[in-house]
XYZ file of C-alpha atoms in Angstrom:
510
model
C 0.000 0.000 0.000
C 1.062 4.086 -0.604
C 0.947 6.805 0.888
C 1.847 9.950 0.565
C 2.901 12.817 3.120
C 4.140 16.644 2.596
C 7.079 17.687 4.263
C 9.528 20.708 3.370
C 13.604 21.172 2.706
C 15.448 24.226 3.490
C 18.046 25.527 1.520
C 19.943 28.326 3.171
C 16.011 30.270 3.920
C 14.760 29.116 0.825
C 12.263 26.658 1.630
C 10.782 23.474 -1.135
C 8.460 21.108 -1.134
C 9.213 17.685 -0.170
C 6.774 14.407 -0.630
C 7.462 11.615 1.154
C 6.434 8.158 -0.296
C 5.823 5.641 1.887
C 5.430 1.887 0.262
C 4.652 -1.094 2.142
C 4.991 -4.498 0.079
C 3.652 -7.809 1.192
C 5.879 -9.479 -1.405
C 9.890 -9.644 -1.113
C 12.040 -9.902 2.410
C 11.258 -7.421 5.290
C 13.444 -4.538 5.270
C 13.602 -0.681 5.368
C 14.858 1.522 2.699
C 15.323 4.985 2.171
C 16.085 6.763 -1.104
C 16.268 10.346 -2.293
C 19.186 11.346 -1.512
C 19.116 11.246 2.442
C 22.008 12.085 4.460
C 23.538 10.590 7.526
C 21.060 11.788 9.697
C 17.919 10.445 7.568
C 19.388 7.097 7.484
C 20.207 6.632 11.343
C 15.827 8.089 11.025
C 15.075 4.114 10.156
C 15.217 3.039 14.318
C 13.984 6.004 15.394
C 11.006 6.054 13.594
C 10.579 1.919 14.231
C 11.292 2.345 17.787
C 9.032 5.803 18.543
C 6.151 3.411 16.681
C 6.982 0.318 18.877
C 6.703 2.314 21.810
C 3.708 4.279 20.963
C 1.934 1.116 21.191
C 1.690 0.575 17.260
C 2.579 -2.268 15.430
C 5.597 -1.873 12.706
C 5.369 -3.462 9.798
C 6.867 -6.752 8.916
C 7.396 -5.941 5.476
C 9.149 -4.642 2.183
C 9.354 -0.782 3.167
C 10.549 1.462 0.490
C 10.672 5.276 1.564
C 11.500 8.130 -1.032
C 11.846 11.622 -0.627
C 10.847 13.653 -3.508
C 12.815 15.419 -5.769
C 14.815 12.743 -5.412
C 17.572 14.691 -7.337
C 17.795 17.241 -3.952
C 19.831 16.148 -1.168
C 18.114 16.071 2.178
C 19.320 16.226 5.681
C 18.334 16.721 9.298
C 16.078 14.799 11.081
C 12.954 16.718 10.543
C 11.437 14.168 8.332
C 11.011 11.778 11.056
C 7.526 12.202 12.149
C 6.683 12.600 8.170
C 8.316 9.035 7.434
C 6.371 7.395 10.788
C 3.248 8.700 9.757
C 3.412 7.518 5.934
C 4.678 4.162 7.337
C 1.013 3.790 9.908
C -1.081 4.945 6.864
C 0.903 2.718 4.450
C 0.858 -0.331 6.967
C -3.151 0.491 7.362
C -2.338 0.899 11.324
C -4.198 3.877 10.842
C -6.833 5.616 7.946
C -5.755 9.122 6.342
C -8.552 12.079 5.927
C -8.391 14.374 3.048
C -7.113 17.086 5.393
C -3.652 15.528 5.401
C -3.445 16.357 1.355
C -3.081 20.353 2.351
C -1.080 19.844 5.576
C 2.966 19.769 6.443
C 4.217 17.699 8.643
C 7.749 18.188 10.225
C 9.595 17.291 13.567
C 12.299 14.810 14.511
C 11.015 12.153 17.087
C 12.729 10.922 19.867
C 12.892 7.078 21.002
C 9.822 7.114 23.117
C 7.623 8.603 20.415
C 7.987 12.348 21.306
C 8.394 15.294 19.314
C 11.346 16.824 19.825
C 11.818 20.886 18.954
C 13.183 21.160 15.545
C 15.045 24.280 13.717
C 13.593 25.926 10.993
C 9.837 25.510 11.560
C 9.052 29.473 10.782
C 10.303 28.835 7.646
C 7.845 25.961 7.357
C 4.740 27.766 8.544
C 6.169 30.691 5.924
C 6.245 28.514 2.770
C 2.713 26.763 3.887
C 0.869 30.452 3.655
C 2.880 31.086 -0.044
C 1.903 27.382 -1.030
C -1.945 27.226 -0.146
C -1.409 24.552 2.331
C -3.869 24.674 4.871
C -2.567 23.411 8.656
C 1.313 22.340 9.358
C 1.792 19.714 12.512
C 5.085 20.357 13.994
C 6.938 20.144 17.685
C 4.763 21.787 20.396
C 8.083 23.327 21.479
C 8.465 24.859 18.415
C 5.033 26.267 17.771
C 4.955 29.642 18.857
C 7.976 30.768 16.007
C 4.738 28.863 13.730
C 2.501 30.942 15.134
C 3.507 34.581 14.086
C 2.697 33.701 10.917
C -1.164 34.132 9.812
C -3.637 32.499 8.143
C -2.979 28.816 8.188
C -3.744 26.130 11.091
C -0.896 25.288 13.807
C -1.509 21.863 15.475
C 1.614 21.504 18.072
C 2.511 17.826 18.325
C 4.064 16.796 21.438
C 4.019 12.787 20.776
C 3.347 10.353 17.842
C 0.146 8.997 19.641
C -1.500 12.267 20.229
C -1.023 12.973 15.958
C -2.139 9.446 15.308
C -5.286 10.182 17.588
C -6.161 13.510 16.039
C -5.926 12.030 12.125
C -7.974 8.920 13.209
C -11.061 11.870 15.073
C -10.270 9.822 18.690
C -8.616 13.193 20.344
C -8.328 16.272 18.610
C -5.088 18.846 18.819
C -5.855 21.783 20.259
C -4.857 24.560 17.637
C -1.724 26.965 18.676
C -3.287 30.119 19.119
C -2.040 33.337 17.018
C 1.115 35.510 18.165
C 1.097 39.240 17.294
C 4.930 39.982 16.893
C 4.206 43.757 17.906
C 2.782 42.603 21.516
C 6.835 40.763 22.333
C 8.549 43.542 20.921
C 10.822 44.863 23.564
C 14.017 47.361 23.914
C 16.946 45.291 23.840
C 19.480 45.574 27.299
C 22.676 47.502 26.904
C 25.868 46.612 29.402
C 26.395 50.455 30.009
C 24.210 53.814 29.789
C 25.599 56.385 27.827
C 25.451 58.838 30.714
C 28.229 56.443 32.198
C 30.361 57.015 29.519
C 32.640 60.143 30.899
C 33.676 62.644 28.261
C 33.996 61.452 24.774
C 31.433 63.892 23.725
C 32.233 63.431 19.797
C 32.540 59.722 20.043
C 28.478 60.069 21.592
C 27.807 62.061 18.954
C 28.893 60.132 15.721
C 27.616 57.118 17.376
C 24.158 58.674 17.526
C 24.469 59.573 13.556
C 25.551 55.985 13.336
C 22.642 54.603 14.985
C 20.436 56.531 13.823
C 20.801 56.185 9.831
C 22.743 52.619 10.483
C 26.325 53.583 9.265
C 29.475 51.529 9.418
C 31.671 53.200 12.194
C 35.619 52.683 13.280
C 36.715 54.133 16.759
C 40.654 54.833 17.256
C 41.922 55.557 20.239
C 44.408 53.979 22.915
C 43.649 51.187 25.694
C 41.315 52.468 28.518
C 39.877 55.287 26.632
C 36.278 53.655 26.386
C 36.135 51.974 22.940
C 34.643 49.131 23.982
C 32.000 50.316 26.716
C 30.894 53.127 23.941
C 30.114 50.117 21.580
C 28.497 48.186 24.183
C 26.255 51.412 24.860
C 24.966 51.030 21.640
C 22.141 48.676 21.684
C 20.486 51.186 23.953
C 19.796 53.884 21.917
C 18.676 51.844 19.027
C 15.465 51.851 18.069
C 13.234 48.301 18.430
C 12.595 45.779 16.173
C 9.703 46.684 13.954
C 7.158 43.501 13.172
C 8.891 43.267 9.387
C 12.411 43.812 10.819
C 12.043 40.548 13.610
C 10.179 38.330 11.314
C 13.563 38.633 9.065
C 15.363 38.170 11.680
C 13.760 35.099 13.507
C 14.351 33.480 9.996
C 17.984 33.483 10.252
C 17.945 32.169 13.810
C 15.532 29.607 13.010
C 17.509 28.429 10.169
C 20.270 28.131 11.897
C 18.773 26.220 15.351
C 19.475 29.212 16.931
C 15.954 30.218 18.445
C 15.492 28.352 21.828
C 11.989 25.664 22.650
C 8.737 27.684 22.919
C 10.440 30.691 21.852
C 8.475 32.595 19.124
C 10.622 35.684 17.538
C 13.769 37.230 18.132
C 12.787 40.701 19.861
C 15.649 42.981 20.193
C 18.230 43.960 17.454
C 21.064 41.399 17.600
C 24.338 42.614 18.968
C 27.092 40.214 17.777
C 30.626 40.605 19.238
C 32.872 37.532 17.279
C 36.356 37.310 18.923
C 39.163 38.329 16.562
C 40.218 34.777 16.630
C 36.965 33.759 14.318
C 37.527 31.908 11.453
C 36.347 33.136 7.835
C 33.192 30.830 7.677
C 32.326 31.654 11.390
C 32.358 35.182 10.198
C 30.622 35.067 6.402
C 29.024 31.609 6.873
C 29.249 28.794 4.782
C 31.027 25.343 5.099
C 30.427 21.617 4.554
C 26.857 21.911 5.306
C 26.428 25.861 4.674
C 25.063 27.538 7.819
C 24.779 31.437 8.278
C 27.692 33.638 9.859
C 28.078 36.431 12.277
C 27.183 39.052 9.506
C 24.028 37.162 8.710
C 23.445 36.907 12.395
C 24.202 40.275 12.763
C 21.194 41.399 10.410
C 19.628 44.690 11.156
C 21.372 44.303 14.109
C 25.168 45.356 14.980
C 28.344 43.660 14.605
C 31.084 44.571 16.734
C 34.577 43.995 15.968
C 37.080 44.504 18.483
C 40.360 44.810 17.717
C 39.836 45.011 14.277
C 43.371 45.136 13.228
C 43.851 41.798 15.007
C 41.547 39.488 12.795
C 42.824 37.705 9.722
C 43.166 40.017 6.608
C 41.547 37.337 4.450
C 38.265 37.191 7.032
C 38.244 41.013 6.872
C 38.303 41.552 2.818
C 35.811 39.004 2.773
C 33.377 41.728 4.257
C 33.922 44.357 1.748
C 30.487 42.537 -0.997
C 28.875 41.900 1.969
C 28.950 45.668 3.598
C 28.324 46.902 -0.045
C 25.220 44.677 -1.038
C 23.658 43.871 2.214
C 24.248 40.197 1.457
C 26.467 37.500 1.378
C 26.396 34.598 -1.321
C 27.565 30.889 -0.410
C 28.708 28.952 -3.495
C 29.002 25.536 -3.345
C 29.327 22.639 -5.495
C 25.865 21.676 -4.602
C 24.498 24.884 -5.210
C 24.015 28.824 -4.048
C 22.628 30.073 -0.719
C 22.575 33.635 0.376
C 22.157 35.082 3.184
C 20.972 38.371 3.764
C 23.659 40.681 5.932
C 22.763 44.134 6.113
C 24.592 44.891 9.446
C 25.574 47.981 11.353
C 29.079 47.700 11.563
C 31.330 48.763 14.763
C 35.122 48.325 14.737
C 36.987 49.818 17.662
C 41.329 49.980 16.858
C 44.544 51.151 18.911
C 46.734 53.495 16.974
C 49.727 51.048 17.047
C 50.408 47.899 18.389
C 51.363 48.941 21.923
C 48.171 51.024 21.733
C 50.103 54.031 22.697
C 50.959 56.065 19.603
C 50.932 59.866 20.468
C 49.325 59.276 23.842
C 49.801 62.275 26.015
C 51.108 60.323 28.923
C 53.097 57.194 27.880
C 55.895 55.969 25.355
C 54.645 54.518 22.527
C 57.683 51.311 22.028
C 56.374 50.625 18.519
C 58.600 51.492 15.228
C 57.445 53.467 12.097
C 57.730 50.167 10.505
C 55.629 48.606 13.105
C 52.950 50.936 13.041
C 52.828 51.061 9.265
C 52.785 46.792 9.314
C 50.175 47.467 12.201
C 47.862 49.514 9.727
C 48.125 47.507 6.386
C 46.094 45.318 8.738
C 42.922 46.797 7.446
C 42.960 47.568 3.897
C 42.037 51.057 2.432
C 38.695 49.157 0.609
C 37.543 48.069 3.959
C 38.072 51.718 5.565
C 36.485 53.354 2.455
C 33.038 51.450 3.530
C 33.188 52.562 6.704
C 31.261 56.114 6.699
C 32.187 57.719 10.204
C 35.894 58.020 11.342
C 36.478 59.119 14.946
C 39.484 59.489 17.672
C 38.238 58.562 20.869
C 41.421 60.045 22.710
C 42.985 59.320 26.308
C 40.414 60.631 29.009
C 42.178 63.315 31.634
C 42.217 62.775 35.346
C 39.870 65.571 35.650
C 37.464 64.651 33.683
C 36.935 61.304 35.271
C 36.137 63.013 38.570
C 33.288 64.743 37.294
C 32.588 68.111 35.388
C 29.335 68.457 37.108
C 27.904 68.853 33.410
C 24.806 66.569 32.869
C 25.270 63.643 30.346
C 22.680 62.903 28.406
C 21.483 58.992 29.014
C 20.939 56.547 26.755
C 16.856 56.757 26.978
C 17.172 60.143 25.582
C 19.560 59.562 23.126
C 17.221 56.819 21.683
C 14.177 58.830 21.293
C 16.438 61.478 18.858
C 17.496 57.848 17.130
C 13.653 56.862 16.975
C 12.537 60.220 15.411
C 15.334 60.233 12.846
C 14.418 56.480 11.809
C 10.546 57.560 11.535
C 11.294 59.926 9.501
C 13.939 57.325 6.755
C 10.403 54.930 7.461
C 8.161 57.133 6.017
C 10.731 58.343 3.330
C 11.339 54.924 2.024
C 8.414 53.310 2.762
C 7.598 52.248 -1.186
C 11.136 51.473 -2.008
C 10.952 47.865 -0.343
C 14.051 46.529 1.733
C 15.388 49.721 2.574
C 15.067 50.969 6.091
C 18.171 53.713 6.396
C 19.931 56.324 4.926
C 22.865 53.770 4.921
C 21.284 51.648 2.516
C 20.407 53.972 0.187
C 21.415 53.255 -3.678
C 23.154 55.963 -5.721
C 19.893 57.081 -7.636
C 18.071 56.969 -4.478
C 21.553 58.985 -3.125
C 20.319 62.007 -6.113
C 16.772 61.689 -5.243
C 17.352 62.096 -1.429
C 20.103 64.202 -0.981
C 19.842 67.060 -3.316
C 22.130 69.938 -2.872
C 21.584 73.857 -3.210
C 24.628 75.910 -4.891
C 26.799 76.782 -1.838
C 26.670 72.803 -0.709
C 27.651 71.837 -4.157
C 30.835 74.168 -4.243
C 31.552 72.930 -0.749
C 31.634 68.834 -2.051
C 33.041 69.714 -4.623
C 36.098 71.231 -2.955
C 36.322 68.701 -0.598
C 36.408 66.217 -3.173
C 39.073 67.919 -5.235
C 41.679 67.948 -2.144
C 41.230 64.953 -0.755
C 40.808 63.304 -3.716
C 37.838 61.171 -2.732
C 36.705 58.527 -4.329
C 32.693 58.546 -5.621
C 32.030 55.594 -2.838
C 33.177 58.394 -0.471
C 31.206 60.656 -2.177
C 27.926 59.390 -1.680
C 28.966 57.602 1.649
C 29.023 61.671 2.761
C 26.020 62.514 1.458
C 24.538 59.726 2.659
C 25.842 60.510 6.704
C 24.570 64.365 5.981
C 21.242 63.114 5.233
C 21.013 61.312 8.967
C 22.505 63.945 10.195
C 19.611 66.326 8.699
C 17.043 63.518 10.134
C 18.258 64.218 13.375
C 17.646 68.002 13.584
C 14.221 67.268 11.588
C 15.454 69.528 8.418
C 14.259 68.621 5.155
C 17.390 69.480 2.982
C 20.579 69.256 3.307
C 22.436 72.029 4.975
C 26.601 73.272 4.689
C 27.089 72.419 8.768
C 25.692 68.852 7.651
C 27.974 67.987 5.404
C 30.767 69.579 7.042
C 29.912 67.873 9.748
C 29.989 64.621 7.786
C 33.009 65.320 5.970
C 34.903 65.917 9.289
C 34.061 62.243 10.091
C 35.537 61.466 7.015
C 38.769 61.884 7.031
C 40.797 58.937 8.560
C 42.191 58.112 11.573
C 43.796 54.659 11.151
């Protein structure tokens, strides 16, 4: 006897259609194949599935069983088909009878030896491609049904064991559906280490990382050991705005994906804020590998990624940024095919001047060479600074300073509601233009529609252009930090203090 079962593959966050076929012989030997191109962990499925049925009480077939996954020309892998394979086998072996809702249903979950259903990654992805697909109701892991459930319009039935799915599809007990969750009601403001009214001095460092935040620019921060590189950075995911509904539903698909979202979790809520140690190899960083798997730019989407100690990661994992912080993207090419992965990070880099850290420090020797130093800087190479709109010195803090001017710093909660504003305003302007949510992202037409300049501001670029020879990527990168900067003092065009302003942040200090 057939039967037939729908079930889904993932490729990178593409998601296909899978049948699987389920054939029971009386004729021939007993035994249990699977074809289709499984992998390792589909084949090791064949005593899961025959022990979760023993010990659900069901009887497994003594037969010919002949299981193939459809396209059988697409390899498959994980161990999600499970509860698709047990259930084909019952309805195959006539344990149990099928109902004509099971032809518009997914099913998808790996099982574990007692017959439960055990959370499984990717299952937003599945409840995504059953909407696009017309499929009516998806059974997956109860501890995975609440990432299902952000997505509307279909029918979530969370399956905790085979015997409670086997009871619904047979009318004994029905599953109680998962009930609908509105992103906007877990959206939340995500926890920063420090407050930015903790951060003493460093007034210009506050203030480019505001213009960062606020239109999402790439930023690198110079400046010797101690001087507060790395709490300033770790500030930052206060005075970012939140998620919006559209922004975490991208999100939660990378981390589901990648196994990455934990049981009964439903979105990710709060921008992500990745910090990989300089040590991180070039697929931890862009992603990819055997079995290709998003990276820490991909994780980092609409989010932050913070690189400390730049100049101490591999030169190779660095230029491998420079498509990715250009296209918002990053493509894995493989033998077996193409994934990409979207990427469209903040980035922060934080630097000392030399190796020592102590290159024209007011108060100690710098003990590094000229040829040192130079070495030192060829670290990072001039196509990786040139996508990286705001350059600032966060210089050595004085004694005095650090105990206390008496003049108020502004905290973090005010900060953000400046950031908010600004990013209302980039909402509404590119509202019709799709995936684009900041200034940062802006294309170069988009870059002439935007940021239009009177006649003074056009003699002023183009003097600044003519000696220090910038290059057009700088060009527009200016324009581009000018426009946020506009956003934040609520001005509709483009004045000469905002792009000097943007121009000072410019010029290089690495």
């Amino acid at each position: 006897m057939l039967a037939r079962v729908n079930s889904v593959a993932h490729i990178g966050l593409i998601s296909v259609p899978v049948e699987v076929e389920v054939d029971v012989a009386e004729m021939g030997f007993p035994s249990f194949n699977i074809v289709g191109l499984p992998s390792k962990a589909i084949e090791e499925a064949k005593e899961r599935v025959k022990t979760a049925i023993i010990n659900t009480g069901c009887s497994f077939p003594r037969h010919k069983i002949t299981i193939n996954l459809a396209p059988a020309d697409l390899v498959k892998d994980g161990s999600c088909y499970d509860l698709p394979i047990a259930l084909g086998i019952l309805l195959a072996g006539g344990e149990i009878a099928g109902n004509d809702t099971l032809n518009k249903s997914l099913v998808y979950g790996e099982l574990s030896l007692d017959g439960s259903v055990r959370h499984s990654k990717g299952v937003l992805l599945v409840a995504i491609f059953a909407r696009r697909n017309g499929f009516k109701s998806v059974y997956i892991p109860k501890n995975s049904s609440r990432e299902a459930a952000v997505v509307d319009k279909i029918h979530i039935f969370p399956v905790d064991h085979l015997a409670s799915l086997i009871s619904h599809i047979t009318g004994k007990n029905s599953i109680k559906r998962q009930k609908r969750v509105v992103i906007d009601n877990l959206m939340k403001q995500a926890d920063s280490e420090f407050d930015f009214s903790e951060v003493i001095g460093q007034e210009q460092a506050k203030r480019a990382l505001t213009i960062a935040a606020a239109g999402g620019h790439n930023i690198l921060m110079s400046g010797p050991p101690g001087s507060g590189k790395t709490m300033l950075a770790r500030a930052l995911p206060g005075i970012l705005p939140p998620l919006t509904s559209k922004e975490a539903l991208e999100v939660t698909r990378i981390y589901s994906a990648s196994g990455l979202l934990n049981p009964g979790e439903a979105i990710i809520n709060v921008r992500p804020f990745r910090f990989p140690h300089h040590s991180t190899s070039l697929v931890g960083l862009i992603g990819g590998g055997s079995k290709p798997k998003p990276g820490e730019i991909s994780l980092a989407h609409l989010g932050v990624m913070f690189l400390d100690e730049m100049a101490e990661f591999q030169r190779s994992v660095l230029e491998s940024m420079r498509q990715p912080m250009e296209d918002g993207k990053v493509v894995v090419s493989r033998a077996a095919g193409r994934i990409e992965y979207p990427a469209n990070f903040m980035l922060v880099a934080a630097v000392n001047p030399c190796p020592c850290g102590f290159f024209n420090h007011p108060k100690r020797q710098c003990i590094c060479s000229i040829r040192q130093i130079e070495r030192y800087k060829r670290r990072i190479s001039g196509p990786i600074l040139d996508r990286i709109d705001l350059h600032i010195n966060v210089p050595f803090v004085e004694a005095e300073k650090l105990a206390g001017s008496g003049i108020r710093a502004q905290t973090s909660t005010e900060i953000r509601k400046r950031v908010t504003a600004a990013r209302q305003i980039q909402t509404v302007r590119f509202g019709s233009d799709g995936e684009i949510y900041t200034n940062s992202q802006m294309k170069n037409k988009m870059v002439k529609l935007y940021c239009q300049l009177d006649q003074d501001e056009i003699r002023l670029m183009k003097m600044a252009v003519e000696k220090h020879s910038l290059s057009t990527r700088s060009y527009f990168r200016i324009l581009k930090v000018a426009r946020t900067i506009a956003d934040l003092e609520k001005k509709d065009k483009i004045k000469i203090e905002h792009l000097a302003e943007a121009l000072q942040y410019r010029m290089r200090v690495f």
